[in-house]
Coordinates of C-alpha atoms and ligand atoms in Angstrom, one line a residue:
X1 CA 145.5 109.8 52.5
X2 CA 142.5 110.1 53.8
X3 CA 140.9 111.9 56.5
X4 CA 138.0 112.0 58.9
X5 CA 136.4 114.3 61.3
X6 CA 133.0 114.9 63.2
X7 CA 130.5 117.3 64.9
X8 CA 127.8 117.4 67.5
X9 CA 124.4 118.5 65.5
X10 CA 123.8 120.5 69.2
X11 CA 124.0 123.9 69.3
X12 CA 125.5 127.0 67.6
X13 CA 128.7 126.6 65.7
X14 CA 131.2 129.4 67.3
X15 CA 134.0 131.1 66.1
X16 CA 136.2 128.6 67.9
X17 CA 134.9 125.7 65.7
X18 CA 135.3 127.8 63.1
X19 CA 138.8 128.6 63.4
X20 CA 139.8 125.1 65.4
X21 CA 137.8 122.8 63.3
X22 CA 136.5 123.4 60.0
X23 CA 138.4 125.8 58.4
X24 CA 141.1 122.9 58.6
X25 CA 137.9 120.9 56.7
X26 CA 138.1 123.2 54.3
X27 CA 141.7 122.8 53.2
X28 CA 141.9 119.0 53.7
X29 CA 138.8 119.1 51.1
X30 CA 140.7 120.1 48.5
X31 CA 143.6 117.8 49.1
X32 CA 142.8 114.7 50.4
X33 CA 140.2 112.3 50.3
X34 CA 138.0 113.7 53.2
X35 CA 134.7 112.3 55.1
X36 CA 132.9 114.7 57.3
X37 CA 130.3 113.2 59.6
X38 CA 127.7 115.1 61.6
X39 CA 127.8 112.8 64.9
X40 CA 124.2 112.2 65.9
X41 CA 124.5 109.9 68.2
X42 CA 127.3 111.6 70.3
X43 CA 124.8 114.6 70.4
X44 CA 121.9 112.9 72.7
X45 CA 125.0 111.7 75.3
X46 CA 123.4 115.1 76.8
X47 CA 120.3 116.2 77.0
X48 CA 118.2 117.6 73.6
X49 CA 115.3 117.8 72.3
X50 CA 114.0 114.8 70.5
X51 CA 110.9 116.3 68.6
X52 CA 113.4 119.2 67.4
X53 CA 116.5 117.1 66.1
X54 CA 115.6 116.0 63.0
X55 CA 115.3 119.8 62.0
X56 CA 118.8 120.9 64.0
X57 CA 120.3 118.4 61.8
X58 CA 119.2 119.5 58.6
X59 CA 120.3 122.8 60.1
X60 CA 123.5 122.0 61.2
X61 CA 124.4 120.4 57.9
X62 CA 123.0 123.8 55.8
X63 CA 125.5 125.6 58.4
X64 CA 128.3 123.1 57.4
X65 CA 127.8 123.8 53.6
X66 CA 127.6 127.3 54.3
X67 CA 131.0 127.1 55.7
X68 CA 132.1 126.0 52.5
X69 CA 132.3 122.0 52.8
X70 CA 131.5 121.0 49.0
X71 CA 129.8 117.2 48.5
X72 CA 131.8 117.5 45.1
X73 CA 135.2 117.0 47.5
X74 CA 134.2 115.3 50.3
X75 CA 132.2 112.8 51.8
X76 CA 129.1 114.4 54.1
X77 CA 127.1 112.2 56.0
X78 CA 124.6 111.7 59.5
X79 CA 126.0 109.0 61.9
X80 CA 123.1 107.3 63.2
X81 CA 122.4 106.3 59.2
X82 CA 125.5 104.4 59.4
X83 CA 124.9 101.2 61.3
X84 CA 128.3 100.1 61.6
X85 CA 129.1 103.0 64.2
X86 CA 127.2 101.5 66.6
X87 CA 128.4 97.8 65.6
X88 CA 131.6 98.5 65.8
X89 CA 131.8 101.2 69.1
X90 CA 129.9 97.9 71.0
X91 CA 133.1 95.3 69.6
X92 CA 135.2 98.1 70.4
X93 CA 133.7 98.1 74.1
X94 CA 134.9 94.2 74.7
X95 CA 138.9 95.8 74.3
X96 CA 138.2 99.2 75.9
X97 CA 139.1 99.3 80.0
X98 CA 136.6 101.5 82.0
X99 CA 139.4 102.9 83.4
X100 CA 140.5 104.4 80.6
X101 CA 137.0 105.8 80.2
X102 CA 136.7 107.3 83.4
X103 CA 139.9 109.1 82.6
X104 CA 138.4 111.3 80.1
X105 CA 138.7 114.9 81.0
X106 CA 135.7 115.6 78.7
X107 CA 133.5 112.7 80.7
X108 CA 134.4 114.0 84.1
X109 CA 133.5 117.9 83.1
X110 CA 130.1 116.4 81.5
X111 CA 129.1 114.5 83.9
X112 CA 129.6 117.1 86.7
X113 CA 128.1 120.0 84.0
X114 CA 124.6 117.5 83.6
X115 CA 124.9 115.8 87.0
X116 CA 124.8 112.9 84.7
X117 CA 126.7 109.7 84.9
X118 CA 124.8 107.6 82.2
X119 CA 126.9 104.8 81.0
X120 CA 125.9 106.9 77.0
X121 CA 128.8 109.3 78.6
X122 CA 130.7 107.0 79.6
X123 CA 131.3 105.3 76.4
X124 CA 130.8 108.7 74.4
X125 CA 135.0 107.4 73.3
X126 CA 134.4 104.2 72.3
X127 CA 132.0 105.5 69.6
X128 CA 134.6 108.2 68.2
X129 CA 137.0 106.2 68.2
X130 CA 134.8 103.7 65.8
X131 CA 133.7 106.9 63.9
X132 CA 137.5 107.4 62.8
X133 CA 138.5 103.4 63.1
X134 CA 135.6 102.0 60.8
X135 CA 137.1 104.7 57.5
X136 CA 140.8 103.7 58.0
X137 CA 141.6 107.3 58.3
X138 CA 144.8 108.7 58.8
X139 CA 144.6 111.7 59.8
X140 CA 141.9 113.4 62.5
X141 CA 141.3 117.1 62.4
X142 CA 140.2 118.1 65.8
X143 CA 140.8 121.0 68.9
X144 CA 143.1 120.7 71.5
X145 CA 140.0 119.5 73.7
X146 CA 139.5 116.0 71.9
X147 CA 142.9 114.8 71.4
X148 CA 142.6 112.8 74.7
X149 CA 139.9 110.7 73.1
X150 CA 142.2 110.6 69.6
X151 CA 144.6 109.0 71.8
X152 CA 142.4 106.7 73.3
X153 CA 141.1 105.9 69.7
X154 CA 144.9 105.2 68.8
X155 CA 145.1 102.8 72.1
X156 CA 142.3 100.7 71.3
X157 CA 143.2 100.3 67.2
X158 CA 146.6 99.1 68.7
X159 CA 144.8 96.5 71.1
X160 CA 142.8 95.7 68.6
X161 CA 145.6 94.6 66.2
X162 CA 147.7 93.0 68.4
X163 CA 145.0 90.7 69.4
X164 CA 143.2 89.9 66.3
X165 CA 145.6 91.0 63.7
X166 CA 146.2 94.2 61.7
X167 CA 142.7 95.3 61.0
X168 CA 142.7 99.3 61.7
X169 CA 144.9 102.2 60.2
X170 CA 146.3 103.9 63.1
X171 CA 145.4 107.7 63.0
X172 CA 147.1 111.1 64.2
X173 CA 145.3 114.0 65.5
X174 CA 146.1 117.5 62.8
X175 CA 146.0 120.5 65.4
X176 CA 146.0 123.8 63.6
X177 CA 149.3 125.9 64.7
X178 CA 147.1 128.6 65.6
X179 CA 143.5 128.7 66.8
X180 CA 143.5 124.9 68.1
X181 CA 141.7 127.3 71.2
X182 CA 140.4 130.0 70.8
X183 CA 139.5 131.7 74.2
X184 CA 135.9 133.5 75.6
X185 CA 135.8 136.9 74.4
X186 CA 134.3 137.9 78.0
X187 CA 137.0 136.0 79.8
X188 CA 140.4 135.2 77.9
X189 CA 141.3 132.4 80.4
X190 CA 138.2 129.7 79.3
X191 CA 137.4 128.2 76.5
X192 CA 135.4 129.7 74.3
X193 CA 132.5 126.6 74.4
X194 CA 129.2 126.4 73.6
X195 CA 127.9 125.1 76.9
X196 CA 128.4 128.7 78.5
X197 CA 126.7 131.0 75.2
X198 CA 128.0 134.0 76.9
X199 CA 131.8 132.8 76.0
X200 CA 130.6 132.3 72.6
X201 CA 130.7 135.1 69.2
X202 CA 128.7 132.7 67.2
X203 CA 129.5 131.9 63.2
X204 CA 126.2 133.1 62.1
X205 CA 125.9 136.3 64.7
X206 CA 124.2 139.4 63.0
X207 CA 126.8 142.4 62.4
X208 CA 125.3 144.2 65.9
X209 CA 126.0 141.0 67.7
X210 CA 129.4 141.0 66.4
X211 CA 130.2 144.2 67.1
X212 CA 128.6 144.1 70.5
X213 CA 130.9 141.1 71.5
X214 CA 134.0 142.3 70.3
X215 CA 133.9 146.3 71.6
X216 CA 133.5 144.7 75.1
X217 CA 135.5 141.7 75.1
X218 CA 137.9 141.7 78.0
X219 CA 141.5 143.0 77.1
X220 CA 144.7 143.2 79.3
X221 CA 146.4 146.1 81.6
X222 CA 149.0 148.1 79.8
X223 CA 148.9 149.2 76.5
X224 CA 151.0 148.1 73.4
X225 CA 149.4 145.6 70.9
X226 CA 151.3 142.3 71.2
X227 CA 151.2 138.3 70.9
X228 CA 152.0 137.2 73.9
X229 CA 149.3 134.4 75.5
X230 CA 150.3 134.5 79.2
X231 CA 150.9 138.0 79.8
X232 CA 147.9 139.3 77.5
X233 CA 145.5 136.3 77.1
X234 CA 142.6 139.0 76.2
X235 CA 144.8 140.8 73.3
X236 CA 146.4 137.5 72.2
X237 CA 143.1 135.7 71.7
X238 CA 141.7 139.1 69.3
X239 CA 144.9 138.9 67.6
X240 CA 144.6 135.1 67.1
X241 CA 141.3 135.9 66.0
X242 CA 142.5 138.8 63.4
X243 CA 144.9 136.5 62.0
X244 CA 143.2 133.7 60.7
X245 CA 140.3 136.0 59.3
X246 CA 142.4 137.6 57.5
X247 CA 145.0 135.1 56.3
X248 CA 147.7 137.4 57.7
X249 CA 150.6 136.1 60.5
X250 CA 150.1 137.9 63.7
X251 CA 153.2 139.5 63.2
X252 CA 152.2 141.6 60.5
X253 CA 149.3 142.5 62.5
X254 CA 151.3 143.3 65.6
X255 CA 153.0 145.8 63.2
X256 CA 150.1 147.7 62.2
X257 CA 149.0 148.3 65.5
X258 CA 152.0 149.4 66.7
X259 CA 151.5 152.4 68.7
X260 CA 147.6 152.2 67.9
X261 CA 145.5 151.6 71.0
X262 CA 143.0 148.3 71.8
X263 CA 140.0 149.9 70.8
X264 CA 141.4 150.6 67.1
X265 CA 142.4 147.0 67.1
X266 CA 138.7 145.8 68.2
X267 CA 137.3 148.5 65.5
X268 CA 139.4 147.5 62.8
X269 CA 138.2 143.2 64.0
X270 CA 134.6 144.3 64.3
X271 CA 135.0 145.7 60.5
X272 CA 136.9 142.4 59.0
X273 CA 134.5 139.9 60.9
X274 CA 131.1 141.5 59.5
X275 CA 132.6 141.4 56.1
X276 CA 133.8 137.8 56.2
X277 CA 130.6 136.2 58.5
X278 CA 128.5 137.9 55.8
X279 CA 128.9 134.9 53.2
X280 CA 127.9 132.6 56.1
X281 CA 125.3 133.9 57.1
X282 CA 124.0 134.6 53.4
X283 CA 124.3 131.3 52.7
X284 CA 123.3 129.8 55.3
X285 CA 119.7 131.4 55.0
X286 CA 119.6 130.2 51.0
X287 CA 120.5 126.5 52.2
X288 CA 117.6 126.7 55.0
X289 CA 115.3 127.1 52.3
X290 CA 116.2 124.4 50.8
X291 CA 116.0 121.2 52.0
X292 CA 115.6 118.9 49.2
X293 CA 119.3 119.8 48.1
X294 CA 120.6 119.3 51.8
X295 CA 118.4 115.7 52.2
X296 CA 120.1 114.9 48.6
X297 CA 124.2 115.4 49.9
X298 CA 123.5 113.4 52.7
X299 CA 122.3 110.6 51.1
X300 CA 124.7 110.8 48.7
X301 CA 126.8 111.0 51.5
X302 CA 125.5 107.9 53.4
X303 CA 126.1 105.6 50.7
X304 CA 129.5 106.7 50.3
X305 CA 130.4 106.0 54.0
X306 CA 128.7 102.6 53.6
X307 CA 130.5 101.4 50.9
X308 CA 134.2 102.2 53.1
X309 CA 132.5 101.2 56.6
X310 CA 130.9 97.8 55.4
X311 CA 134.5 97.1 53.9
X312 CA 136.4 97.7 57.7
X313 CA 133.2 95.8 59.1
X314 CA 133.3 92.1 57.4
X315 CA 137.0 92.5 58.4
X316 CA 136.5 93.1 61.6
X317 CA 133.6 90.1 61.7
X318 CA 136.1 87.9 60.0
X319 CA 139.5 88.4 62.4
X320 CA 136.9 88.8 65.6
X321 CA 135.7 85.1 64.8
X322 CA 131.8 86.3 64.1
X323 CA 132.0 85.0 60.6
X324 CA 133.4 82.4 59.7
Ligands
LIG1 P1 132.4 120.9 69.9 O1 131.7 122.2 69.6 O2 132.9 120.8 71.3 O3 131.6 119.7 69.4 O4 133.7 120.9 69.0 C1 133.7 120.9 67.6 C2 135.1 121.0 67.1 O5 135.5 122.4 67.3 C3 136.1 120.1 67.8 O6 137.1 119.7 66.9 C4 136.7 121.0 68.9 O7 137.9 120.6 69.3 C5 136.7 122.4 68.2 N1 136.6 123.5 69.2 C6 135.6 123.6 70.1 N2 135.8 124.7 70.8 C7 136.9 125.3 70.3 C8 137.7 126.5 70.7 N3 137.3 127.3 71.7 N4 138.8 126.7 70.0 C9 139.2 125.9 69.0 N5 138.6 124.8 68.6 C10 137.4 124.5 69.3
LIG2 N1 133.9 114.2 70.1 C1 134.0 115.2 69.1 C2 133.6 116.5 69.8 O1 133.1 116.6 70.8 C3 133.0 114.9 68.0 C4 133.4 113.7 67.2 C5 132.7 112.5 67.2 C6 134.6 113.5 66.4 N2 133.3 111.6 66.5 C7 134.4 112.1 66.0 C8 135.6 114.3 66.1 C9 135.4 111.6 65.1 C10 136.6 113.7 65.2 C11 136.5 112.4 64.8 O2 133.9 117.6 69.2

């Protein structure tokens, strides 16, 4: 079985990553055989810093490591060193309706967000969906938010097969049960996203910042400490939170509080989030230091992904009729 995901080298990983996204990494690592792709080229569909990037990569990769990825278990790799992303996203293109694109809640919110409709956007699916398509994945660990474009990737691996013969593995989308979205801390109803910072306790936040964040996140009227995501989004989302630091169902947490007011629940998250973010951010700073090492996975990485994307690519030459 194999699996495949991918992030956006822009800006700070967040809790909601975190708990959405790689922590589900981080199991699939150890069972399956897992490829892990820092997406590049999805990250300049809005607007970034070109003389910066190289270095945010680097960085974004330490932070992955940091996280816990291991190059011993899985496949870790930069998209744009991967030609056959952006062969196979333009053949991909020729089946894809812009319709369908234009349907994309992600595309409309971006495009509104930047006041940008460049066709990069646009296509921002088409690419993913070659991301997962070109490994013959089977299984996409993702957030709630991106499942429109997993389904999209499943429409056009179906079209694709129909009319050129079975070529792609079709994948499913792995949602965690819990934390698939986590909420802002300063407003329980949003997303917790990195486009608004404010929404945002970040992965490597110092123990101040964490505490900050939490001790004034916004909780619910009434009193009692329960699970419950329509009445109490606020309390729901800390709980959510509580649980999958500390590997515990948010029943048993309920129980502890019981009778205990919000603020002892916030206290007792602020305490079990600085003491497991510490290892993050410790080694997160060793990894920035050294380079070499990180250059070293991801060309180790790279050549990995080559050898499994070249395979899907003559394929796909030979049943599209560009070789013969
Ligand atoms: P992004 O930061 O939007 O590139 O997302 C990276 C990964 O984290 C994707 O799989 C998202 O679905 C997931 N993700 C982003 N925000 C959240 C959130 N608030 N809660 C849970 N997962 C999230
Ligand atoms: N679109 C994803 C996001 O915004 C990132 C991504 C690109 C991705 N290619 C992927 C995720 C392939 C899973 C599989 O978060």
């Amino acid at each position: 079985m194999r699996v495949f995901s991918g992030v956006r080298p822009t800006d700070k990983l967040h809790i909601g990553n975190y708990l959405g996204a790689i922590k589900q990494w981080l199991e699939f690592q150890e069972k399956s055989e897992s490829v892990f792709c820092i997406v590049d080229l999805h990250g300049i569909t809005t607007p970034y810093s070109p003389k910066s990037y190289q270095k945010e990569i680097l960085e974004k990769t330490a932070e992955y490591l940091a996280c816990g990825l291991d190059p011993e278990k899985c496949i870790i790799f930069i998209q744009s060193r991967v030609k056959e992303h952006t062969e196979l996203a333009w053949l991909l293109g020729t089946i894809c309706q812009v319709g369908e694109l234009q349907r994309m809640t992600q595309y409309k919110e971006k495009r509104q967000q930047h006041k940008s409709a460049a066709a990069g956007l646009l296509n921002y699916p088409i690419l993913m969906a070659a991301d997962i398509l070109l490994y013959q994945t089977d299984i996409v660990p993702i957030g709630k938010d991106q499942v429109q474009h997993l389904e999209l990737t499943k429409t056009l691996a179906k079209k694709f097969n129909a009319r050129f013969g079975k070529t792609f593995k079709i994948p499913e989308p792995f949602l965690p049960k819990l934390g698939a979205k986590i909420m802002a801390l300063n407003d329980p109803k949003k997303k917790m996203s990195k486009s608004m910072p404010e929404t945002c306790l970040f992965l490597f936040d110092e123990p101040k910042d964490i505490k900050k964040k939490i001790m004034s996140a916004v909780t619910d009227t009434g009193k009692t400490i329960e699970y419950d995501p329509k009445r109490k989004p606020g309390i729901s989302n800390l709980l959510t939170i509580y649980s999958l630091f500390a590997d515990e169902p948010i029943k048993k947490i309920e129980k502890q509080f019981q009778g205990k007011g919000y603020a002892e629940l916030k206290k007792s998250l602020v305490k079990l989030l600085e003491k497991e973010m510490e290892p993050f951010r410790r080694k997160r700073k060793e990894l920035l230091n050294r380079n070499s090492y990180v250059e070293e996975i991801l060309n180790q990485g790279e050549r990995k992904a080559r050898v499994i994307a070249q395979s899907t690519m003559n394929d796909v030459y030979k049943k599209m009729g560009l070789t013969g």
